[in-house]
Coordinates of C-alpha atoms in Angstrom, one line a residue:
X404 CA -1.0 3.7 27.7
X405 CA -1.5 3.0 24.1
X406 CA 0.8 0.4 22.4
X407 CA 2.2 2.1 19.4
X408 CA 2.5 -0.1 16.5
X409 CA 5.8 -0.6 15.3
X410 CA 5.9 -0.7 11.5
X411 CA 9.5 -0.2 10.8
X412 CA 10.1 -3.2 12.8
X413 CA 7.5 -5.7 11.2
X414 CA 8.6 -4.3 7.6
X415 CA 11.8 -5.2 9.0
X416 CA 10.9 -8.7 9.6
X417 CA 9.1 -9.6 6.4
X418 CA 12.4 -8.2 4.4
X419 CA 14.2 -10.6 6.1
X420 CA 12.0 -13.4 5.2
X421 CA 11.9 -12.4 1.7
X422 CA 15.6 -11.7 1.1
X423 CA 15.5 -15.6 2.1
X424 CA 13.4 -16.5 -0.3
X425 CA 14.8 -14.1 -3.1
X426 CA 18.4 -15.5 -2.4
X427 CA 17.0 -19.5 -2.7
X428 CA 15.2 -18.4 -6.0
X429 CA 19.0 -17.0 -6.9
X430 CA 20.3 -20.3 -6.3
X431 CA 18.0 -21.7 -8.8
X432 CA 19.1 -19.2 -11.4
X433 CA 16.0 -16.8 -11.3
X434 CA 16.5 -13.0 -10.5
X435 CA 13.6 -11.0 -9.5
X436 CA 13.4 -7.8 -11.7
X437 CA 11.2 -5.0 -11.1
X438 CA 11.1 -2.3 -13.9
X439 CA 10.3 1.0 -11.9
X440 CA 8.7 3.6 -14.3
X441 CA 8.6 7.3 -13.3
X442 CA 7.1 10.3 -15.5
X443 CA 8.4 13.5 -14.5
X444 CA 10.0 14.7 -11.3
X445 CA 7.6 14.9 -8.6
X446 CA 9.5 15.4 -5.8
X447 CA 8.0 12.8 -3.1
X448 CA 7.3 10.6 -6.3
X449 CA 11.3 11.0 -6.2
X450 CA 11.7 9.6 -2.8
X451 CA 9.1 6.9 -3.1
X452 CA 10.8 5.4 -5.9
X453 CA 14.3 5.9 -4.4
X454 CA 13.1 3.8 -0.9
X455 CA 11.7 1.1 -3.2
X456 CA 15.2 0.8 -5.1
X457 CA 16.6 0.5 -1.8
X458 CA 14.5 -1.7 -1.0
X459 CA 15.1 -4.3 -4.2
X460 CA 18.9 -3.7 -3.4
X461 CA 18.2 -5.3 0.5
X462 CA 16.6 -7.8 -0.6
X463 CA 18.3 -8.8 -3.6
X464 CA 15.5 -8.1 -6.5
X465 CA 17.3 -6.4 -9.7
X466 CA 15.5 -3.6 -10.1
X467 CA 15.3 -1.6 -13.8
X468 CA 14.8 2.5 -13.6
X469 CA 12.7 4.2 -16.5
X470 CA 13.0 8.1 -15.8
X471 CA 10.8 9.4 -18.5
X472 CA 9.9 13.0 -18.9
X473 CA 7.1 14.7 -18.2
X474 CA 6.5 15.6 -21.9
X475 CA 6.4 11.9 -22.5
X476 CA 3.4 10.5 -24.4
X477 CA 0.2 8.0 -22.9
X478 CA 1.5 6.4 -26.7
X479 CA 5.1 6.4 -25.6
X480 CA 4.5 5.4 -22.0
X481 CA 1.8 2.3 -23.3
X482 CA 4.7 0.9 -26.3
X483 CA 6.8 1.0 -23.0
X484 CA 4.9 -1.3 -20.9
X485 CA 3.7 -3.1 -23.7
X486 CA 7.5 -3.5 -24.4
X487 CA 7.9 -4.7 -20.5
X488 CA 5.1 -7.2 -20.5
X489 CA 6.7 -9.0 -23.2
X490 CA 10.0 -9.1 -21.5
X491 CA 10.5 -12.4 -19.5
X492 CA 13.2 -11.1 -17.5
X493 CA 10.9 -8.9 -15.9
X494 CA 8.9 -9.9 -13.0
X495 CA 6.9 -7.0 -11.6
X496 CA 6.3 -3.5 -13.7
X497 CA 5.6 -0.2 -11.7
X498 CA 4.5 3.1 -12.8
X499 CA 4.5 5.4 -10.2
X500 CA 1.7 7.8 -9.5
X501 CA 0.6 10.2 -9.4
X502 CA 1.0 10.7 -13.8
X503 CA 0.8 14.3 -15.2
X504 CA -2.3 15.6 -16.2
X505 CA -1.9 14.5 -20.0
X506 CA -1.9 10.5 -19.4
X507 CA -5.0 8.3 -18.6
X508 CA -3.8 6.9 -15.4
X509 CA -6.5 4.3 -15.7
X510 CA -5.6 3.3 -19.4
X511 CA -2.1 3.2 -18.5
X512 CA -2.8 0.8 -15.3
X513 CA -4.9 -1.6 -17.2
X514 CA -1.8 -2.0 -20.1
X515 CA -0.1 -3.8 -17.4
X516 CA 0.0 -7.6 -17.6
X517 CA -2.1 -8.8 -14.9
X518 CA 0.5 -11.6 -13.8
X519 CA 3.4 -8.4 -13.1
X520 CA 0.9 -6.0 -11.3
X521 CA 2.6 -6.0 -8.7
X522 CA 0.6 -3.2 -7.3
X523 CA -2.5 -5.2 -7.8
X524 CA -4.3 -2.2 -9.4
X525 CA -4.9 -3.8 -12.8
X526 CA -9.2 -4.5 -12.7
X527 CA -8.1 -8.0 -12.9
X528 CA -6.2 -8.0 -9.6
X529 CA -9.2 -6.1 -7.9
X530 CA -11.6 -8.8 -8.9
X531 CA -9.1 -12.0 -8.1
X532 CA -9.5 -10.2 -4.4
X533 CA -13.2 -9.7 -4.7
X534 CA -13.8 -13.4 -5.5
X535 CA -10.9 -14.8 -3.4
X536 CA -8.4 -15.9 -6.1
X537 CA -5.1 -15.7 -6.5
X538 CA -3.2 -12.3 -7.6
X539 CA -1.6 -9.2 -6.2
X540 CA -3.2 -7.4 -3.4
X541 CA -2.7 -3.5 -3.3
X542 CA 0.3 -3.1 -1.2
X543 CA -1.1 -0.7 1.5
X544 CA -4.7 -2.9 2.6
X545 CA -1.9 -6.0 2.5
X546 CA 0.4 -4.4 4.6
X547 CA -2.3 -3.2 7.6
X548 CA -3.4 -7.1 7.6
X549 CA 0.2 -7.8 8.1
X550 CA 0.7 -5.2 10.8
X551 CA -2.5 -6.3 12.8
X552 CA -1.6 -9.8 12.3
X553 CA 1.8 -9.8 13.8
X554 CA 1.0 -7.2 16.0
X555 CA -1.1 -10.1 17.7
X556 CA -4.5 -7.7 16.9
X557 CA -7.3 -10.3 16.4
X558 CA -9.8 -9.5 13.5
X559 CA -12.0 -11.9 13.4
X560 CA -15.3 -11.0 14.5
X561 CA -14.5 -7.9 15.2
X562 CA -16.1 -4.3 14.3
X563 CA -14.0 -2.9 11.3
X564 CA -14.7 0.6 10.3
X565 CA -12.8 1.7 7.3
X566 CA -13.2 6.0 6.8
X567 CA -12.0 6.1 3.4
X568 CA -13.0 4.6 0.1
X569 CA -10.6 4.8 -2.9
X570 CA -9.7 2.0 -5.5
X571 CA -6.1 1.9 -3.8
X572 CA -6.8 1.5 0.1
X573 CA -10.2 1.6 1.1
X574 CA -12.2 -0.7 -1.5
X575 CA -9.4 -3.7 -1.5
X576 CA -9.0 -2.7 2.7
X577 CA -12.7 -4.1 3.1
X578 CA -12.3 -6.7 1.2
X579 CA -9.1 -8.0 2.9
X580 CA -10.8 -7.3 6.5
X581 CA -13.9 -9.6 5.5
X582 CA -11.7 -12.5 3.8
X583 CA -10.2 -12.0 8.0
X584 CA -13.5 -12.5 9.1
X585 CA -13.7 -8.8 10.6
X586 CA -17.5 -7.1 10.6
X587 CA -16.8 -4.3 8.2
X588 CA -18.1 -0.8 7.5
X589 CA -17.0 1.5 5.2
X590 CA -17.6 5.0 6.0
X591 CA -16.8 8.2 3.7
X592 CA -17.3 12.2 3.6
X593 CA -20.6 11.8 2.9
X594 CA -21.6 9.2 5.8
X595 CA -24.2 10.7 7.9
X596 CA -23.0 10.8 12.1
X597 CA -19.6 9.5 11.0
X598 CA -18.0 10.2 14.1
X599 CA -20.4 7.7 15.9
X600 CA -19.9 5.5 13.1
X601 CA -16.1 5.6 13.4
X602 CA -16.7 4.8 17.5
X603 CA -18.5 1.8 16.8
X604 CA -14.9 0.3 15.9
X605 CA -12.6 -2.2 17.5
X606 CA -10.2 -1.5 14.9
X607 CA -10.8 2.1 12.8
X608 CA -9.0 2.3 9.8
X609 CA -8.2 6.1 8.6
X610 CA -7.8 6.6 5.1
X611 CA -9.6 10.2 4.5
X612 CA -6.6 12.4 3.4
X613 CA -7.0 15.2 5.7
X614 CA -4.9 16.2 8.3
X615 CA -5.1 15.0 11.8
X616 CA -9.0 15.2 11.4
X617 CA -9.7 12.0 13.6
X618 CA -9.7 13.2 16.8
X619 CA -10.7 11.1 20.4
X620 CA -14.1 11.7 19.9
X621 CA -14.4 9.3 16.6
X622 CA -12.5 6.6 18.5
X623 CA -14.1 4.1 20.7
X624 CA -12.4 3.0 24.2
X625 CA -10.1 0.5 23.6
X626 CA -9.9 0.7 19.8
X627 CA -7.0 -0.5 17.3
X628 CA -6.3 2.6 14.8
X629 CA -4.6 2.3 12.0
X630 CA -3.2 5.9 10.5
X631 CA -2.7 5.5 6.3
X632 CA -2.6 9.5 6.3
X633 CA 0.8 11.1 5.7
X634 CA 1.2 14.8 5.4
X635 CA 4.1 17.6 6.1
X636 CA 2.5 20.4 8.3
X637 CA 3.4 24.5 8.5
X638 CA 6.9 23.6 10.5
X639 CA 7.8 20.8 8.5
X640 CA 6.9 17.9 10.8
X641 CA 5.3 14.8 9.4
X642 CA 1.4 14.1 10.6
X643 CA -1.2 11.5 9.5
X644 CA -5.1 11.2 9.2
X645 CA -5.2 11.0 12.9
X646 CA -4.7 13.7 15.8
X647 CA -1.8 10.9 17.7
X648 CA -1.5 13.2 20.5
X649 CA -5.1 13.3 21.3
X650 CA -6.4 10.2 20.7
X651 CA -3.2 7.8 22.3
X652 CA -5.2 8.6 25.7
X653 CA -8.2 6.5 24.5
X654 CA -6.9 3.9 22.5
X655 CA -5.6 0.3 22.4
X656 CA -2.9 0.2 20.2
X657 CA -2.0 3.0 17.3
X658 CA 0.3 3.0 14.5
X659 CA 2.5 6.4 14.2
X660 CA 3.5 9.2 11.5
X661 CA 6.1 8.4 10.1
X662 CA 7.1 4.6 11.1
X663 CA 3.8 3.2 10.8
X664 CA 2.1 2.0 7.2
X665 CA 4.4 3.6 5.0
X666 CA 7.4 1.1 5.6
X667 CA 4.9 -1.4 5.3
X668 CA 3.6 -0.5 1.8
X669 CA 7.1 -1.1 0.4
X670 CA 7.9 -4.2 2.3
X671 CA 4.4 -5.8 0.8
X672 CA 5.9 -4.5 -2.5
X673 CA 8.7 -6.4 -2.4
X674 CA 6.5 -9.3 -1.0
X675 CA 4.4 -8.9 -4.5
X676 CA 7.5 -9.1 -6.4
X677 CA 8.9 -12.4 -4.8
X678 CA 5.5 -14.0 -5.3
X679 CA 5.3 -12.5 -8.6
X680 CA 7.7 -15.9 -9.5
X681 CA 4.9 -18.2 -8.2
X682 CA 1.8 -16.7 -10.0
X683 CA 4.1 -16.3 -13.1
X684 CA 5.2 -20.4 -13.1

């Protein structure tokens, strides 16, 4: 039987340790602000930035709401973050995506200062983790190294396969699997024979935005796999990139939709923001 991977319950943990930490730097006279900045009212954009305000509330980081709407300018939305960067009672700044259609999100991610990216998608962020120096790491990749690492999941020398290859997971998820010593692969819709590929893995990473594609036949005997899909089917129930059901028979140890990644995105955001102290001294 499959160990299912308990992200609720390591998110849990790490918000304890850094409601610790955020209360010491409280006793020293610091608050750690986040300015949270929304364009428009995308429904699960909604939710995602209400769990991360509860979040800041546990843990005791002030967090500052900027509910813009969606008519707002790229101009309007830069003299904002502009405005932000300057601001040295802000720590960490936040725009959540996705932006509408009118606004460069790339433009708009690169006006962030580097030192409160907490994201870590500024290009500056993605090549401090290329070269192994210090700055934020994108919340997702850092929270799967968290979850194998207290799940007691060894990488180190072990066969990584990452199916997936965007700027937010998949690129810095690589990168964070070979600074752990992991053998790593990155695989992708056009990879040739992907599903003996993906079986070559000791721990598959599944990042391909597609509904419970990965089925037991991409997954070796034994493997780790990590679900990053999330996605609401016909009646309303919750999936990821993976088939659970069918692929818990052959499997080591498998993270579930919902309770897996997810809680440990926002926990690893709220790590980025207590750090954001240390990189900014």
């Amino acid at each position: 039987m499959a160990k299912i991977i308990d992200g609720k319950a390591v998110s849990g943990q790490i918000k304890e340790e850094l409601k610790a930490k955020a209360a010491e730097w409280k006793e020293k006279g610091i608050e750690i602000t986040l300015a949270v900045i929304q364009v428009g009212k995308d429904a699960a954009s909604s939710v995602y930035v209400g769990n991360k305000k509860k979040a800041c509330a546990y843990i005791g980081i002030r967090s500052l709401a900027y509910e813009l709407e969606e008519e707002t300018t790229q101009e309007e939305l830069l003299a904002l973050i502009d405005e932000l960067n300057g601001r040295k009672d802000v720590n960490g700044i936040l725009v959540q995506l996705p932006l509408p259609a009118h606004i460069d999100e790339s433009k708009v991610i690169s006006a962030i200062d580097p030192q409160k990216d907490v994201d870590g998608f500024h290009p500056q962020s993605v090549g401090a983790l290329c070269t192994g120096q210090a700055g934020f790491v994108s919340c997702t990749p850092a929270g799967i190294i968290q979850l194998l690492k207290r799940s007691g999941i060894e990488i180190a020398g072990k066969e990584c396969v990452v199916i997936g290859r965007s700027n937010i997971v998949g690129k810095p998820m690589a990168l964070l699997l070979l600074w752990e010593n992991g053998t790593v692969t990155v695989a992708h819709s056009k990879t040739e024979n992907l599903k003996e590929v993906a079986r070559r893995a000791d721990i598959l990473i599944v990042a391909v935005g597609k509904p419970q594609m990965i089925t037991r036949e991409y997954v070796k005997e034994g493997a780790v796999v990590i679900d990053v899909g999330i996605h609401r089917k016909e009646d309303n129930k919750l999936c990821g990139d993976v088939d659970y059901d069918d692929v818990m028979s052959v499997c080591s140890a498998i993270t579930p939709v919902p309770g897996g990644v997810g809680p440990m995105t926002i926990a690893m955001l709220m790590n980025n923001c207590v750090e954001s102290i240390r990189l900014q001294s």
